[in-house]
Amino acid sequence: SQTIHQWPATLVQPVGSPLSLECTVEGTSNPNLYWYRQAAGRGLQLLFYSVGIGQISSEVPQNLSASRPQDRQFILSSKKLLLSDSGFYLCACRGLWEGYGYTFGSGTRLTVV
Amino acid sequence: AQSVTQLDSQVPVFEEAPVELRCNYSSSVSVYLFWYVQYPNQGLQLLLKYLSGSTLVKGINGFEAEFNKSQTSFHLRKPSVHISDTAEYFCAVSGSNDYKLSFGAGTTVTVRA
């Protein structure tokens, strides 16, 4: 089965600082990968998804970017964080043999101060 | 595009009582439906999914859900809850040929002794 590793688990960053969150996947190849954000008291918002190396689709215009330098690596970045970037960030992977369901990582709690 | 509405944002329930979480979806194509559970500061875990076939789907931890195409619903039920079922629950939908899951806003279930 697929396993997603996400780090760090928690992060406190000042406004204007850069961000890099990493997600790696084990147990599958050529997966579809996703970044979601969960703001306090709100649902999950899809930020980016990728169907292959170097292929990134952005769902919401914002202060963030994503990259996929390797098949099983997905990175979420920002050059300058805003207060509104605070939230819980989740990486997810879709495997074909899961019947199109997703496997989620354990998440990163980002607080921008 | 698909969308999901979870009709209850918070559901308080006593231990050993039944619980039902309501989910309605909209879509112009065939859909796959999912329920996920999220414990505090963790990622999402798949409870159950409907892909095709029997409309009554059984999942982990004693949960089940029923797909009702005419009412475009996928309600989640458990006949007797435990304190450990306290969590947030998300309903999600994807089109049969879609890469992306759309999530509802979530329902917080609080089980009291």
JSON list of C-alpha atoms in Angstrom, two decimals:
[
{"chain": "A", "resi": 1, "resn": "SER", "atom": "CA", "xyz": [0.00, 0.00, 0.00]},
{"chain": "A", "resi": 2, "resn": "GLN", "atom": "CA", "xyz": [0.99, 3.60, -0.41]},
{"chain": "A", "resi": 3, "resn": "THR", "atom": "CA", "xyz": [2.60, 5.63, 2.34]},
{"chain": "A", "resi": 4, "resn": "ILE", "atom": "CA", "xyz": [3.01, 9.39, 2.32]},
{"chain": "A", "resi": 5, "resn": "HIS", "atom": "CA", "xyz": [5.70, 11.13, 4.33]},
{"chain": "A", "resi": 6, "resn": "GLN", "atom": "CA", "xyz": [5.22, 14.78, 5.11]},
{"chain": "A", "resi": 7, "resn": "TRP", "atom": "CA", "xyz": [7.50, 17.09, 7.06]},
{"chain": "A", "resi": 8, "resn": "PRO", "atom": "CA", "xyz": [7.79, 19.01, 9.17]},
{"chain": "A", "resi": 9, "resn": "ALA", "atom": "CA", "xyz": [4.78, 18.26, 11.38]},
{"chain": "A", "resi": 10, "resn": "THR", "atom": "CA", "xyz": [4.61, 21.80, 12.74]},
{"chain": "A", "resi": 11, "resn": "LEU", "atom": "CA", "xyz": [6.17, 25.04, 11.58]},
{"chain": "A", "resi": 12, "resn": "VAL", "atom": "CA", "xyz": [6.09, 28.60, 12.88]},
{"chain": "A", "resi": 13, "resn": "GLN", "atom": "CA", "xyz": [7.34, 31.16, 10.41]},
{"chain": "A", "resi": 14, "resn": "PRO", "atom": "CA", "xyz": [7.43, 34.96, 10.40]},
{"chain": "A", "resi": 15, "resn": "VAL", "atom": "CA", "xyz": [5.57, 36.96, 7.80]},
{"chain": "A", "resi": 16, "resn": "GLY", "atom": "CA", "xyz": [7.71, 37.50, 4.72]},
{"chain": "A", "resi": 17, "resn": "SER", "atom": "CA", "xyz": [9.85, 34.40, 5.22]},
{"chain": "A", "resi": 18, "resn": "PRO", "atom": "CA", "xyz": [10.12, 31.62, 2.62]},
{"chain": "A", "resi": 19, "resn": "LEU", "atom": "CA", "xyz": [8.43, 28.24, 2.89]},
{"chain": "A", "resi": 20, "resn": "SER", "atom": "CA", "xyz": [9.23, 24.74, 1.69]},
{"chain": "A", "resi": 21, "resn": "LEU", "atom": "CA", "xyz": [7.09, 21.76, 2.59]},
{"chain": "A", "resi": 22, "resn": "GLU", "atom": "CA", "xyz": [8.02, 18.37, 1.25]},
{"chain": "A", "resi": 23, "resn": "CYS", "atom": "CA", "xyz": [6.00, 15.28, 0.56]},
{"chain": "A", "resi": 24, "resn": "THR", "atom": "CA", "xyz": [7.32, 11.92, -0.60]},
{"chain": "A", "resi": 25, "resn": "VAL", "atom": "CA", "xyz": [5.42, 8.80, -1.53]},
{"chain": "A", "resi": 26, "resn": "GLU", "atom": "CA", "xyz": [6.31, 5.14, -1.14]},
{"chain": "A", "resi": 27, "resn": "GLY", "atom": "CA", "xyz": [4.68, 2.05, -2.54]},
{"chain": "A", "resi": 28, "resn": "THR", "atom": "CA", "xyz": [3.57, 3.36, -5.90]},
{"chain": "A", "resi": 29, "resn": "SER", "atom": "CA", "xyz": [4.90, 4.85, -9.09]},
{"chain": "A", "resi": 30, "resn": "ASN", "atom": "CA", "xyz": [3.63, 7.68, -11.26]},
{"chain": "A", "resi": 31, "resn": "PRO", "atom": "CA", "xyz": [0.98, 8.71, -8.73]},
{"chain": "A", "resi": 32, "resn": "ASN", "atom": "CA", "xyz": [-1.28, 11.71, -8.95]},
{"chain": "A", "resi": 33, "resn": "LEU", "atom": "CA", "xyz": [-0.25, 14.04, -6.12]},
{"chain": "A", "resi": 34, "resn": "TYR", "atom": "CA", "xyz": [-2.17, 16.81, -4.41]},
{"chain": "A", "resi": 35, "resn": "TRP", "atom": "CA", "xyz": [-1.67, 19.64, -1.93]},
{"chain": "A", "resi": 36, "resn": "TYR", "atom": "CA", "xyz": [-4.64, 20.64, 0.19]},
{"chain": "A", "resi": 37, "resn": "ARG", "atom": "CA", "xyz": [-4.98, 23.36, 2.78]},
{"chain": "A", "resi": 38, "resn": "GLN", "atom": "CA", "xyz": [-7.32, 23.24, 5.71]},
{"chain": "A", "resi": 39, "resn": "ALA", "atom": "CA", "xyz": [-7.92, 26.57, 7.42]},
{"chain": "A", "resi": 40, "resn": "ALA", "atom": "CA", "xyz": [-9.32, 26.68, 10.95]},
{"chain": "A", "resi": 41, "resn": "GLY", "atom": "CA", "xyz": [-12.99, 25.73, 10.96]},
{"chain": "A", "resi": 42, "resn": "ARG", "atom": "CA", "xyz": [-13.09, 25.25, 7.22]},
{"chain": "A", "resi": 43, "resn": "GLY", "atom": "CA", "xyz": [-13.00, 22.35, 4.83]},
{"chain": "A", "resi": 44, "resn": "LEU", "atom": "CA", "xyz": [-10.22, 21.23, 2.54]},
{"chain": "A", "resi": 45, "resn": "GLN", "atom": "CA", "xyz": [-9.18, 23.46, -0.28]},
{"chain": "A", "resi": 46, "resn": "LEU", "atom": "CA", "xyz": [-7.29, 21.94, -3.19]},
{"chain": "A", "resi": 47, "resn": "LEU", "atom": "CA", "xyz": [-4.23, 24.07, -3.92]},
{"chain": "A", "resi": 48, "resn": "PHE", "atom": "CA", "xyz": [-2.26, 22.12, -6.53]},
{"chain": "A", "resi": 49, "resn": "TYR", "atom": "CA", "xyz": [-2.24, 18.76, -8.20]},
{"chain": "A", "resi": 50, "resn": "SER", "atom": "CA", "xyz": [0.24, 16.95, -10.38]},
{"chain": "A", "resi": 51, "resn": "VAL", "atom": "CA", "xyz": [-0.18, 14.03, -12.75]},
{"chain": "A", "resi": 52, "resn": "GLY", "atom": "CA", "xyz": [3.52, 13.65, -13.51]},
{"chain": "A", "resi": 53, "resn": "ILE", "atom": "CA", "xyz": [7.04, 15.04, -13.13]},
{"chain": "A", "resi": 54, "resn": "GLY", "atom": "CA", "xyz": [7.11, 18.75, -13.85]},
{"chain": "A", "resi": 55, "resn": "GLN", "atom": "CA", "xyz": [3.33, 18.87, -14.41]},
{"chain": "A", "resi": 56, "resn": "ILE", "atom": "CA", "xyz": [1.59, 21.19, -11.95]},
{"chain": "A", "resi": 57, "resn": "SER", "atom": "CA", "xyz": [-1.96, 22.49, -12.03]},
{"chain": "A", "resi": 58, "resn": "SER", "atom": "CA", "xyz": [-2.98, 25.33, -9.76]},
{"chain": "A", "resi": 59, "resn": "GLU", "atom": "CA", "xyz": [-6.51, 25.45, -8.46]},
{"chain": "A", "resi": 60, "resn": "VAL", "atom": "CA", "xyz": [-6.46, 28.75, -6.60]},
{"chain": "A", "resi": 61, "resn": "PRO", "atom": "CA", "xyz": [-4.42, 31.88, -7.35]},
{"chain": "A", "resi": 62, "resn": "GLN", "atom": "CA", "xyz": [-2.35, 32.60, -4.31]},
{"chain": "A", "resi": 63, "resn": "ASN", "atom": "CA", "xyz": [0.98, 33.19, -2.72]},
{"chain": "A", "resi": 64, "resn": "LEU", "atom": "CA", "xyz": [2.10, 29.58, -3.06]},
{"chain": "A", "resi": 65, "resn": "SER", "atom": "CA", "xyz": [3.71, 27.44, -5.74]},
{"chain": "A", "resi": 66, "resn": "ALA", "atom": "CA", "xyz": [4.33, 23.73, -6.16]},
{"chain": "A", "resi": 67, "resn": "SER", "atom": "CA", "xyz": [6.92, 21.62, -7.89]},
{"chain": "A", "resi": 68, "resn": "ARG", "atom": "CA", "xyz": [7.43, 17.97, -8.65]},
{"chain": "A", "resi": 69, "resn": "PRO", "atom": "CA", "xyz": [11.11, 17.36, -9.31]},
{"chain": "A", "resi": 70, "resn": "GLN", "atom": "CA", "xyz": [10.85, 13.58, -9.01]},
{"chain": "A", "resi": 71, "resn": "ASP", "atom": "CA", "xyz": [8.11, 11.02, -9.58]},
{"chain": "A", "resi": 72, "resn": "ARG", "atom": "CA", "xyz": [7.35, 10.58, -5.89]},
{"chain": "A", "resi": 73, "resn": "GLN", "atom": "CA", "xyz": [8.27, 14.00, -4.52]},
{"chain": "A", "resi": 74, "resn": "PHE", "atom": "CA", "xyz": [5.96, 16.97, -4.29]},
{"chain": "A", "resi": 75, "resn": "ILE", "atom": "CA", "xyz": [7.04, 20.31, -2.84]},
{"chain": "A", "resi": 76, "resn": "LEU", "atom": "CA", "xyz": [4.96, 23.28, -1.73]},
{"chain": "A", "resi": 77, "resn": "SER", "atom": "CA", "xyz": [6.77, 26.62, -1.61]},
{"chain": "A", "resi": 78, "resn": "SER", "atom": "CA", "xyz": [6.38, 30.29, -1.01]},
{"chain": "A", "resi": 79, "resn": "LYS", "atom": "CA", "xyz": [8.85, 33.12, -1.45]},
{"chain": "A", "resi": 80, "resn": "LYS", "atom": "CA", "xyz": [7.18, 35.36, 1.14]},
{"chain": "A", "resi": 81, "resn": "LEU", "atom": "CA", "xyz": [4.62, 34.07, 3.59]},
{"chain": "A", "resi": 82, "resn": "LEU", "atom": "CA", "xyz": [1.47, 35.99, 4.49]},
{"chain": "A", "resi": 83, "resn": "LEU", "atom": "CA", "xyz": [-0.57, 35.68, 7.67]},
{"chain": "A", "resi": 84, "resn": "SER", "atom": "CA", "xyz": [-3.35, 34.18, 5.57]},
{"chain": "A", "resi": 85, "resn": "ASP", "atom": "CA", "xyz": [-1.09, 31.27, 4.63]},
{"chain": "A", "resi": 86, "resn": "SER", "atom": "CA", "xyz": [-1.53, 29.81, 8.11]},
{"chain": "A", "resi": 87, "resn": "GLY", "atom": "CA", "xyz": [-3.31, 26.48, 8.14]},
{"chain": "A", "resi": 88, "resn": "PHE", "atom": "CA", "xyz": [-2.97, 22.74, 8.05]},
{"chain": "A", "resi": 89, "resn": "TYR", "atom": "CA", "xyz": [-1.37, 21.49, 4.83]},
{"chain": "A", "resi": 90, "resn": "LEU", "atom": "CA", "xyz": [-2.02, 18.01, 3.61]},
{"chain": "A", "resi": 91, "resn": "CYS", "atom": "CA", "xyz": [-0.35, 16.07, 0.84]},
{"chain": "A", "resi": 92, "resn": "ALA", "atom": "CA", "xyz": [-2.36, 13.33, -0.83]},
{"chain": "A", "resi": 93, "resn": "CYS", "atom": "CA", "xyz": [-1.73, 10.62, -3.36]},
{"chain": "A", "resi": 94, "resn": "ARG", "atom": "CA", "xyz": [-4.14, 8.86, -5.62]},
{"chain": "A", "resi": 95, "resn": "GLY", "atom": "CA", "xyz": [-3.42, 5.27, -6.49]},
{"chain": "A", "resi": 96, "resn": "LEU", "atom": "CA", "xyz": [-5.30, 3.50, -9.24]},
{"chain": "A", "resi": 97, "resn": "TRP", "atom": "CA", "xyz": [-5.79, 0.35, -7.26]},
{"chain": "A", "resi": 98, "resn": "GLU", "atom": "CA", "xyz": [-7.50, 2.23, -4.47]},
{"chain": "A", "resi": 99, "resn": "GLY", "atom": "CA", "xyz": [-10.50, 2.82, -6.67]},
{"chain": "A", "resi": 100, "resn": "TYR", "atom": "CA", "xyz": [-9.61, 6.47, -7.07]},
{"chain": "A", "resi": 101, "resn": "GLY", "atom": "CA", "xyz": [-9.55, 7.14, -3.32]},
{"chain": "A", "resi": 102, "resn": "TYR", "atom": "CA", "xyz": [-6.76, 9.18, -1.83]},
{"chain": "A", "resi": 103, "resn": "THR", "atom": "CA", "xyz": [-4.09, 8.39, 0.75]},
{"chain": "A", "resi": 104, "resn": "PHE", "atom": "CA", "xyz": [-3.18, 11.37, 2.92]},
{"chain": "A", "resi": 105, "resn": "GLY", "atom": "CA", "xyz": [-0.04, 12.34, 4.72]},
{"chain": "A", "resi": 106, "resn": "SER", "atom": "CA", "xyz": [-0.09, 13.32, 8.38]},
{"chain": "A", "resi": 107, "resn": "GLY", "atom": "CA", "xyz": [-0.06, 17.02, 7.59]},
{"chain": "A", "resi": 108, "resn": "THR", "atom": "CA", "xyz": [1.95, 20.12, 8.47]},
{"chain": "A", "resi": 109, "resn": "ARG", "atom": "CA", "xyz": [0.56, 22.74, 10.83]},
{"chain": "A", "resi": 110, "resn": "LEU", "atom": "CA", "xyz": [1.86, 26.10, 9.59]},
{"chain": "A", "resi": 111, "resn": "THR", "atom": "CA", "xyz": [1.49, 29.19, 11.72]},
{"chain": "A", "resi": 112, "resn": "VAL", "atom": "CA", "xyz": [2.61, 32.46, 10.22]},
{"chain": "A", "resi": 113, "resn": "VAL", "atom": "CA", "xyz": [3.33, 35.11, 12.87]},
{"chain": "B", "resi": 1, "resn": "ALA", "atom": "CA", "xyz": [-17.75, 19.82, -11.80]},
{"chain": "B", "resi": 2, "resn": "GLN", "atom": "CA", "xyz": [-18.84, 18.08, -8.65]},
{"chain": "B", "resi": 3, "resn": "SER", "atom": "CA", "xyz": [-19.68, 19.57, -5.28]},
{"chain": "B", "resi": 4, "resn": "VAL", "atom": "CA", "xyz": [-20.55, 18.28, -1.84]},
{"chain": "B", "resi": 5, "resn": "THR", "atom": "CA", "xyz": [-22.70, 19.68, 0.93]},
{"chain": "B", "resi": 6, "resn": "GLN", "atom": "CA", "xyz": [-22.47, 18.36, 4.44]},
{"chain": "B", "resi": 7, "resn": "LEU", "atom": "CA", "xyz": [-25.64, 19.40, 6.11]},
{"chain": "B", "resi": 8, "resn": "ASP", "atom": "CA", "xyz": [-24.44, 19.42, 9.70]},
{"chain": "B", "resi": 9, "resn": "SER", "atom": "CA", "xyz": [-21.36, 21.25, 10.87]},
{"chain": "B", "resi": 10, "resn": "GLN", "atom": "CA", "xyz": [-21.47, 19.85, 14.41]},
{"chain": "B", "resi": 11, "resn": "VAL", "atom": "CA", "xyz": [-23.12, 16.72, 15.78]},
{"chain": "B", "resi": 12, "resn": "PRO", "atom": "CA", "xyz": [-23.03, 16.07, 19.53]},
{"chain": "B", "resi": 13, "resn": "VAL", "atom": "CA", "xyz": [-23.99, 12.54, 20.51]},
{"chain": "B", "resi": 14, "resn": "PHE", "atom": "CA", "xyz": [-23.94, 10.39, 23.62]},
{"chain": "B", "resi": 15, "resn": "GLU", "atom": "CA", "xyz": [-21.83, 7.27, 23.83]},
{"chain": "B", "resi": 16, "resn": "GLU", "atom": "CA", "xyz": [-23.57, 4.13, 22.54]},
{"chain": "B", "resi": 17, "resn": "ALA", "atom": "CA", "xyz": [-26.19, 6.20, 20.71]},
{"chain": "B", "resi": 18, "resn": "PRO", "atom": "CA", "xyz": [-26.55, 6.03, 16.92]},
{"chain": "B", "resi": 19, "resn": "VAL", "atom": "CA", "xyz": [-25.27, 8.79, 14.67]},
{"chain": "B", "resi": 20, "resn": "GLU", "atom": "CA", "xyz": [-26.00, 9.87, 11.11]},
{"chain": "B", "resi": 21, "resn": "LEU", "atom": "CA", "xyz": [-23.95, 12.38, 9.15]},
{"chain": "B", "resi": 22, "resn": "ARG", "atom": "CA", "xyz": [-25.63, 13.78, 6.10]},
{"chain": "B", "resi": 23, "resn": "CYS", "atom": "CA", "xyz": [-23.98, 14.38, 2.76]},
{"chain": "B", "resi": 24, "resn": "ASN", "atom": "CA", "xyz": [-25.51, 15.55, -0.50]},
{"chain": "B", "resi": 25, "resn": "TYR", "atom": "CA", "xyz": [-23.64, 15.92, -3.76]},
{"chain": "B", "resi": 26, "resn": "SER", "atom": "CA", "xyz": [-24.21, 17.45, -7.15]},
{"chain": "B", "resi": 27, "resn": "SER", "atom": "CA", "xyz": [-22.77, 16.15, -10.37]},
{"chain": "B", "resi": 28, "resn": "SER", "atom": "CA", "xyz": [-23.66, 15.83, -14.02]},
{"chain": "B", "resi": 29, "resn": "VAL", "atom": "CA", "xyz": [-21.68, 12.62, -14.43]},
{"chain": "B", "resi": 30, "resn": "SER", "atom": "CA", "xyz": [-21.28, 9.31, -12.64]},
{"chain": "B", "resi": 31, "resn": "VAL", "atom": "CA", "xyz": [-19.53, 9.74, -9.34]},
{"chain": "B", "resi": 32, "resn": "TYR", "atom": "CA", "xyz": [-17.41, 8.02, -6.79]},
{"chain": "B", "resi": 33, "resn": "LEU", "atom": "CA", "xyz": [-18.18, 8.89, -3.17]},
{"chain": "B", "resi": 34, "resn": "PHE", "atom": "CA", "xyz": [-16.04, 8.73, -0.06]},
{"chain": "B", "resi": 35, "resn": "TRP", "atom": "CA", "xyz": [-16.11, 9.34, 3.66]},
{"chain": "B", "resi": 36, "resn": "TYR", "atom": "CA", "xyz": [-12.95, 10.27, 5.50]},
{"chain": "B", "resi": 37, "resn": "VAL", "atom": "CA", "xyz": [-12.25, 10.73, 9.20]},
{"chain": "B", "resi": 38, "resn": "GLN", "atom": "CA", "xyz": [-9.73, 13.16, 10.65]},
{"chain": "B", "resi": 39, "resn": "TYR", "atom": "CA", "xyz": [-8.57, 12.96, 14.25]},
{"chain": "B", "resi": 40, "resn": "PRO", "atom": "CA", "xyz": [-7.03, 16.12, 15.75]},
{"chain": "B", "resi": 41, "resn": "ASN", "atom": "CA", "xyz": [-3.79, 17.19, 14.09]},
{"chain": "B", "resi": 42, "resn": "GLN", "atom": "CA", "xyz": [-3.71, 14.15, 11.85]},
{"chain": "B", "resi": 43, "resn": "GLY", "atom": "CA", "xyz": [-4.23, 13.46, 8.19]},
{"chain": "B", "resi": 44, "resn": "LEU", "atom": "CA", "xyz": [-7.40, 12.02, 6.74]},
{"chain": "B", "resi": 45, "resn": "GLN", "atom": "CA", "xyz": [-8.17, 8.31, 6.88]},
{"chain": "B", "resi": 46, "resn": "LEU", "atom": "CA", "xyz": [-10.54, 6.60, 4.47]},
{"chain": "B", "resi": 47, "resn": "LEU", "atom": "CA", "xyz": [-13.62, 5.21, 6.21]},
{"chain": "B", "resi": 48, "resn": "LEU", "atom": "CA", "xyz": [-15.43, 3.83, 3.19]},
{"chain": "B", "resi": 49, "resn": "LYS", "atom": "CA", "xyz": [-16.10, 4.42, -0.49]},
{"chain": "B", "resi": 50, "resn": "TYR", "atom": "CA", "xyz": [-18.77, 3.85, -3.08]},
{"chain": "B", "resi": 51, "resn": "LEU", "atom": "CA", "xyz": [-17.59, 3.08, -6.58]},
{"chain": "B", "resi": 52, "resn": "SER", "atom": "CA", "xyz": [-20.40, 0.95, -8.00]},
{"chain": "B", "resi": 53, "resn": "GLY", "atom": "CA", "xyz": [-22.61, -2.00, -7.14]},
{"chain": "B", "resi": 54, "resn": "SER", "atom": "CA", "xyz": [-24.41, -2.35, -3.81]},
{"chain": "B", "resi": 55, "resn": "THR", "atom": "CA", "xyz": [-25.66, 0.98, -2.54]},
{"chain": "B", "resi": 56, "resn": "LEU", "atom": "CA", "xyz": [-24.97, 0.02, 1.07]},
{"chain": "B", "resi": 57, "resn": "VAL", "atom": "CA", "xyz": [-21.29, 0.30, 1.78]},
{"chain": "B", "resi": 58, "resn": "LYS", "atom": "CA", "xyz": [-19.62, -0.93, 4.93]},
{"chain": "B", "resi": 59, "resn": "GLY", "atom": "CA", "xyz": [-16.40, 0.62, 6.17]},
{"chain": "B", "resi": 60, "resn": "ILE", "atom": "CA", "xyz": [-13.99, 0.48, 9.04]},
{"chain": "B", "resi": 61, "resn": "ASN", "atom": "CA", "xyz": [-14.82, 1.04, 12.69]},
{"chain": "B", "resi": 62, "resn": "GLY", "atom": "CA", "xyz": [-18.44, -0.06, 12.27]},
{"chain": "B", "resi": 63, "resn": "PHE", "atom": "CA", "xyz": [-19.46, 2.74, 9.91]},
{"chain": "B", "resi": 64, "resn": "GLU", "atom": "CA", "xyz": [-21.67, 2.29, 6.89]},
{"chain": "B", "resi": 65, "resn": "ALA", "atom": "CA", "xyz": [-23.11, 4.59, 4.25]},
{"chain": "B", "resi": 66, "resn": "GLU", "atom": "CA", "xyz": [-25.90, 4.37, 1.74]},
{"chain": "B", "resi": 67, "resn": "PHE", "atom": "CA", "xyz": [-25.72, 5.77, -1.77]},
{"chain": "B", "resi": 68, "resn": "ASN", "atom": "CA", "xyz": [-29.03, 7.18, -2.96]},
{"chain": "B", "resi": 69, "resn": "LYS", "atom": "CA", "xyz": [-28.82, 8.29, -6.56]},
{"chain": "B", "resi": 70, "resn": "SER", "atom": "CA", "xyz": [-32.33, 9.76, -6.76]},
{"chain": "B", "resi": 71, "resn": "GLN", "atom": "CA", "xyz": [-31.69, 11.93, -3.71]},
{"chain": "B", "resi": 72, "resn": "THR", "atom": "CA", "xyz": [-28.02, 12.50, -4.57]},
{"chain": "B", "resi": 73, "resn": "SER", "atom": "CA", "xyz": [-27.08, 11.58, -1.04]},
{"chain": "B", "resi": 74, "resn": "PHE", "atom": "CA", "xyz": [-24.43, 9.52, 0.70]},
{"chain": "B", "resi": 75, "resn": "HIS", "atom": "CA", "xyz": [-25.22, 9.57, 4.40]},
{"chain": "B", "resi": 76, "resn": "LEU", "atom": "CA", "xyz": [-22.90, 7.99, 6.94]},
{"chain": "B", "resi": 77, "resn": "ARG", "atom": "CA", "xyz": [-24.22, 6.01, 9.91]},
{"chain": "B", "resi": 78, "resn": "LYS", "atom": "CA", "xyz": [-23.01, 4.15, 12.93]},
{"chain": "B", "resi": 79, "resn": "PRO", "atom": "CA", "xyz": [-25.45, 2.30, 15.18]},
{"chain": "B", "resi": 80, "resn": "SER", "atom": "CA", "xyz": [-23.49, 2.81, 18.41]},
{"chain": "B", "resi": 81, "resn": "VAL", "atom": "CA", "xyz": [-20.70, 5.34, 18.82]},
{"chain": "B", "resi": 82, "resn": "HIS", "atom": "CA", "xyz": [-17.72, 5.33, 21.14]},
{"chain": "B", "resi": 83, "resn": "ILE", "atom": "CA", "xyz": [-15.78, 8.15, 22.71]},
{"chain": "B", "resi": 84, "resn": "SER", "atom": "CA", "xyz": [-12.99, 7.35, 20.25]},
{"chain": "B", "resi": 85, "resn": "ASP", "atom": "CA", "xyz": [-15.29, 8.29, 17.34]},
{"chain": "B", "resi": 86, "resn": "THR", "atom": "CA", "xyz": [-14.90, 11.94, 18.30]},
{"chain": "B", "resi": 87, "resn": "ALA", "atom": "CA", "xyz": [-13.38, 13.45, 15.16]},
{"chain": "B", "resi": 88, "resn": "GLU", "atom": "CA", "xyz": [-14.13, 15.43, 12.05]},
{"chain": "B", "resi": 89, "resn": "TYR", "atom": "CA", "xyz": [-15.74, 13.63, 9.14]},
{"chain": "B", "resi": 90, "resn": "PHE", "atom": "CA", "xyz": [-15.51, 14.63, 5.51]},
{"chain": "B", "resi": 91, "resn": "CYS", "atom": "CA", "xyz": [-17.63, 13.55, 2.60]},
{"chain": "B", "resi": 92, "resn": "ALA", "atom": "CA", "xyz": [-15.97, 13.70, -0.81]},
{"chain": "B", "resi": 93, "resn": "VAL", "atom": "CA", "xyz": [-16.92, 13.15, -4.43]},
{"chain": "B", "resi": 94, "resn": "SER", "atom": "CA", "xyz": [-15.08, 12.73, -7.70]},
{"chain": "B", "resi": 95, "resn": "GLY", "atom": "CA", "xyz": [-16.31, 12.27, -11.22]},
{"chain": "B", "resi": 96, "resn": "SER", "atom": "CA", "xyz": [-15.67, 8.84, -12.68]},
{"chain": "B", "resi": 97, "resn": "ASN", "atom": "CA", "xyz": [-12.99, 10.25, -14.96]},
{"chain": "B", "resi": 98, "resn": "ASP", "atom": "CA", "xyz": [-11.78, 13.04, -12.75]},
{"chain": "B", "resi": 99, "resn": "TYR", "atom": "CA", "xyz": [-8.41, 13.39, -11.07]},
{"chain": "B", "resi": 100, "resn": "LYS", "atom": "CA", "xyz": [-9.71, 15.47, -8.22]},
{"chain": "B", "resi": 101, "resn": "LEU", "atom": "CA", "xyz": [-11.74, 14.95, -5.09]},
{"chain": "B", "resi": 102, "resn": "SER", "atom": "CA", "xyz": [-14.09, 17.68, -3.92]},
{"chain": "B", "resi": 103, "resn": "PHE", "atom": "CA", "xyz": [-14.64, 17.75, -0.17]},
{"chain": "B", "resi": 104, "resn": "GLY", "atom": "CA", "xyz": [-17.47, 18.95, 1.96]},
{"chain": "B", "resi": 105, "resn": "ALA", "atom": "CA", "xyz": [-16.86, 21.42, 4.76]},
{"chain": "B", "resi": 106, "resn": "GLY", "atom": "CA", "xyz": [-16.75, 18.65, 7.34]},
{"chain": "B", "resi": 107, "resn": "THR", "atom": "CA", "xyz": [-18.88, 17.54, 10.29]},
{"chain": "B", "resi": 108, "resn": "THR", "atom": "CA", "xyz": [-17.44, 17.58, 13.78]},
{"chain": "B", "resi": 109, "resn": "VAL", "atom": "CA", "xyz": [-18.71, 14.69, 15.86]},
{"chain": "B", "resi": 110, "resn": "THR", "atom": "CA", "xyz": [-18.34, 14.98, 19.62]},
{"chain": "B", "resi": 111, "resn": "VAL", "atom": "CA", "xyz": [-19.18, 11.87, 21.62]},
{"chain": "B", "resi": 112, "resn": "ARG", "atom": "CA", "xyz": [-19.97, 12.39, 25.30]},
{"chain": "B", "resi": 113, "resn": "ALA", "atom": "CA", "xyz": [-20.16, 9.80, 28.06]}
]
